[in-house]
Amino acid sequence: MSGTENIISLNLATTRQQWGFAEAVEGCVKAGITAISPWRDQIEAIGLDEAARLVREHSLRVTGVCRGGMFPADTAEGRQKALDDNHRAIDEAAALNADCLVLVVGGLPGSSKDIAGARQMVLDGIAAMLPHARSSGVKLAIEPLHPMYAADRACVNTIDQALDMCEVLGETVGVAVDVYHVWWDPNLAGAIARAGRMNRIFAHHICDWLVPTTDMLLDRGMMGDGVIDLKSIRAMLEEAGYHGPQEVEIFSKDNWWQRPGDEVLETIKQRFETVC
Amino acid sequence: MSGTENIISLNLATTRQQWGFAEAVEGCVKAGITAISPWRDQIEAIGLDEAARLVREHSLRVTGVCRGGMFPADTAEGRQKALDDNHRAIDEAAALNADCLVLVVGGLPGSSKDIAGARQMVLDGIAAMLPHARSSGVKLAIEPLHPMYAADRACVNTIDQALDMCEVLGETVGVAVDVYHVWWDPNLAGAIARAGRMNRIFAHHICDWLVPTTDMLLDRGMMGDGVIDLKSIRAMLEEAGYHGPQEVEIFSKDNWWQRPGDEVLETIKQRFETVC
């Protein structure tokens, strides 16, 4: 592996309560963190041009833009609206020269109980945005979310399921491997190896799974505070040929979002050295 | 299928805040529900002999005893203690002539991050209790739990994973298919079909997945109030050769546990006719 690439990237959701885009960039520069992954609302708040200027000024690597996706909808109009939004997301990712656009694919539309149908809408949606992604040079990273989000956030819930979609869709579509979502998977090692053989590992997100977890969305843990064997999963990824950044994405309303951003970044750097 | 077997069974956790064992039996008899699945603390509270007497008196079918399992532990002593408890659970299931002993297998022991190791402890634990189960005529039903419980309740999280264990362990071990835990599985249909071919479907548990879910353990929904396509999953099970009872298991601290037990049972009966 190229050791220089195994760096920290800060997913800006990790400090979203403390910092906007500009403050987060300043915090990262001060902390010596050279890669970020912003959310679209954060880009919108500062403006795409200014965001891109800051990225260039500080020579930051953008490991992803969060997020496209949310394809399923009850109506054709709703699905078209999602596609239009995904086109804009591609443009933003291109403007920031991001490694990928992360896709959180969406759950069941309206009052539907048809998860197979929702999954088909996801496949159709990615297929529809793919020409624009390809012509823009933007990779699409399907992020399988934990099955506890299958109903309301993402009906793609395992790496294998995402890879099955990649096989149908062809090049430019891969996976973002977020340990929070996949650590429990009995076939994790096999799925990561398969993703490597397909050359489709576009991102590696890290945090930790706390016991107990008190909120299904906003109680993610700092690396080392939970039960995920981060070193082992990183080894699987490197074995599969992925040697890129580890993007720290922690939604933590009662803990890390309540602390000063600088403290959060220092903790991330310490933990990155010891448990990742 | 034999229509007479597709009956409601009341998992007594559904009314655990309202009723003990005897009251639940009385409520079921009054409501015309002829099958139950008790928890061991409920059996212990009334005494095994009295529980067995009530079951015989009312000619109740016992679709399962909840629960054995919880195999992983940090120490050999801890694992032996779990085995001793599982032996007693087999004896209770035998005394009640239960269709199976449900196994909630346990999560990561102590501060372990080794989920593969925990899974091995589960396999070893079931293997160790299997001779007593066989000589007692008690089937063991591994219940794959939702991946959100992988750390603290059960490291067996898909039907396929449970079936892989069944293949290693041999006869007498099967699966309890609880829709709450498996509805999201991209390979659900395939896994149920495989379980059918192996003749290992020992139970079918129902409830619903609410959106939003406000508590990871105690916010299960009544059938029809959530997003699970219960009819489709039942069809998969019948296609796979399972035509037995549908056991209603709802942990609902803020809703169904707060209502009179008779009302809960009437609602279950209505929903069973319309959405199951």
Tab-separated table of C-alpha atoms in Angstrom, chain B residues 143-255:
chain	number	residue	atom	x	y	z
B	143	GLU	CA	-33.704	-16.940	15.875
B	144	PRO	CA	-31.639	-14.626	13.705
B	145	LEU	CA	-32.033	-11.182	15.244
B	146	HIS	CA	-31.940	-7.887	13.399
B	147	PRO	CA	-28.356	-6.658	12.845
B	148	MET	CA	-29.007	-3.764	15.220
B	149	TYR	CA	-28.775	-6.365	18.013
B	150	ALA	CA	-25.527	-7.927	16.793
B	151	ALA	CA	-23.422	-6.443	19.587
B	152	ASP	CA	-25.583	-7.063	22.608
B	153	ARG	CA	-28.207	-9.710	21.894
B	154	ALA	CA	-27.482	-11.974	18.975
B	155	CYS	CA	-24.556	-12.272	16.599
B	156	VAL	CA	-26.613	-14.479	14.282
B	157	ASN	CA	-28.310	-11.947	12.054
B	158	THR	CA	-29.617	-13.576	8.905
B	159	ILE	CA	-31.518	-16.736	8.072
B	160	ASP	CA	-28.699	-17.850	5.787
B	161	GLN	CA	-26.182	-17.506	8.592
B	162	ALA	CA	-28.409	-19.597	10.874
B	163	LEU	CA	-28.839	-22.210	8.150
B	164	ASP	CA	-25.084	-22.420	7.690
B	165	MET	CA	-24.932	-23.309	11.383
B	166	CYS	CA	-27.755	-25.835	10.981
B	167	GLU	CA	-25.765	-27.549	8.242
B	168	VAL	CA	-22.823	-27.941	10.584
B	169	LEU	CA	-24.945	-29.007	13.551
B	170	GLY	CA	-27.298	-31.434	11.841
B	171	GLU	CA	-30.863	-32.399	12.656
B	172	THR	CA	-32.941	-30.949	15.518
B	173	VAL	CA	-31.629	-27.413	14.904
B	174	GLY	CA	-33.620	-25.021	12.725
B	175	VAL	CA	-34.688	-21.397	12.526
B	176	ALA	CA	-37.415	-19.202	13.941
B	177	VAL	CA	-38.325	-16.704	11.234
B	178	ASP	CA	-39.350	-13.446	12.897
B	179	VAL	CA	-40.414	-10.908	10.315
B	180	TYR	CA	-39.178	-8.010	12.449
B	181	HIS	CA	-35.622	-9.248	12.219
B	182	VAL	CA	-35.447	-10.392	8.618
B	183	TRP	CA	-37.890	-8.341	6.522
B	184	TRP	CA	-35.105	-6.145	5.083
B	185	ASP	CA	-32.908	-9.065	3.918
B	186	PRO	CA	-32.204	-8.780	0.172
B	187	ASN	CA	-32.032	-12.571	0.068
B	188	LEU	CA	-35.137	-13.185	2.181
B	189	ALA	CA	-37.009	-15.221	-0.401
B	190	GLY	CA	-33.953	-17.302	-1.211
B	191	ALA	CA	-33.140	-17.906	2.430
B	192	ILE	CA	-36.683	-18.984	3.291
B	193	ALA	CA	-36.750	-21.328	0.307
B	194	ARG	CA	-33.433	-22.812	1.438
B	195	ALA	CA	-34.767	-23.254	4.970
B	196	GLY	CA	-37.750	-25.060	3.513
B	197	ARG	CA	-35.610	-27.404	1.447
B	198	MET	CA	-33.662	-28.193	4.609
B	199	ASN	CA	-36.955	-28.699	6.491
B	200	ARG	CA	-35.750	-26.333	9.203
B	201	ILE	CA	-38.499	-23.740	9.597
B	202	PHE	CA	-39.598	-24.244	13.196
B	203	ALA	CA	-41.523	-21.024	13.884
B	204	HIS	CA	-42.974	-17.900	12.287
B	205	HIS	CA	-43.114	-14.776	14.437
B	206	ILE	CA	-45.000	-11.673	13.391
B	207	CYS	CA	-45.364	-8.011	14.337
B	208	ASP	CA	-44.494	-4.902	12.325
B	209	TRP	CA	-41.678	-2.390	11.805
B	210	LEU	CA	-42.805	1.132	12.639
B	211	VAL	CA	-41.596	4.287	10.886
B	212	PRO	CA	-40.212	5.976	12.829
B	213	THR	CA	-39.032	3.403	15.360
B	214	THR	CA	-38.434	5.293	18.594
B	215	ASP	CA	-36.811	2.561	20.679
B	216	MET	CA	-34.486	-0.118	19.383
B	217	LEU	CA	-35.998	-2.812	21.590
B	218	LEU	CA	-39.457	-1.878	22.805
B	219	ASP	CA	-41.193	-0.131	19.921
B	220	ARG	CA	-42.430	-2.962	17.769
B	221	GLY	CA	-45.663	-2.426	15.923
B	222	MET	CA	-48.952	-4.280	15.616
B	223	MET	CA	-49.327	-6.079	12.299
B	224	GLY	CA	-50.546	-3.559	9.736
B	225	ASP	CA	-49.183	-0.478	11.457
B	226	GLY	CA	-45.765	-0.655	9.814
B	227	VAL	CA	-43.967	-1.396	6.575
B	228	ILE	CA	-43.543	-5.170	6.607
B	229	ASP	CA	-45.298	-7.007	3.800
B	230	LEU	CA	-46.600	-9.775	6.038
B	231	LYS	CA	-48.691	-11.509	3.398
B	232	SER	CA	-45.718	-11.833	1.066
B	233	ILE	CA	-43.473	-13.255	3.754
B	234	ARG	CA	-46.198	-15.718	4.783
B	235	ALA	CA	-46.490	-16.760	1.146
B	236	MET	CA	-42.734	-17.399	1.014
B	237	LEU	CA	-43.000	-19.571	4.118
B	238	GLU	CA	-45.948	-21.552	2.801
B	239	GLU	CA	-44.220	-21.986	-0.539
B	240	ALA	CA	-41.302	-23.378	1.487
B	241	GLY	CA	-43.618	-25.871	3.174
B	242	TYR	CA	-44.293	-24.148	6.496
B	243	HIS	CA	-47.992	-23.966	7.310
B	244	GLY	CA	-47.861	-23.648	11.080
B	245	PRO	CA	-48.963	-20.960	13.515
B	246	GLN	CA	-48.076	-17.289	13.284
B	247	GLU	CA	-46.786	-16.261	16.684
B	248	VAL	CA	-47.490	-12.654	17.600
B	249	GLU	CA	-44.572	-11.125	19.499
B	250	ILE	CA	-44.843	-7.385	20.141
B	251	PHE	CA	-42.627	-5.510	22.605
B	252	SER	CA	-44.321	-2.123	22.838
B	253	LYS	CA	-43.697	-0.222	26.023
B	254	ASP	CA	-45.567	2.954	25.132
B	255	ASN	CA	-48.490	1.537	23.200
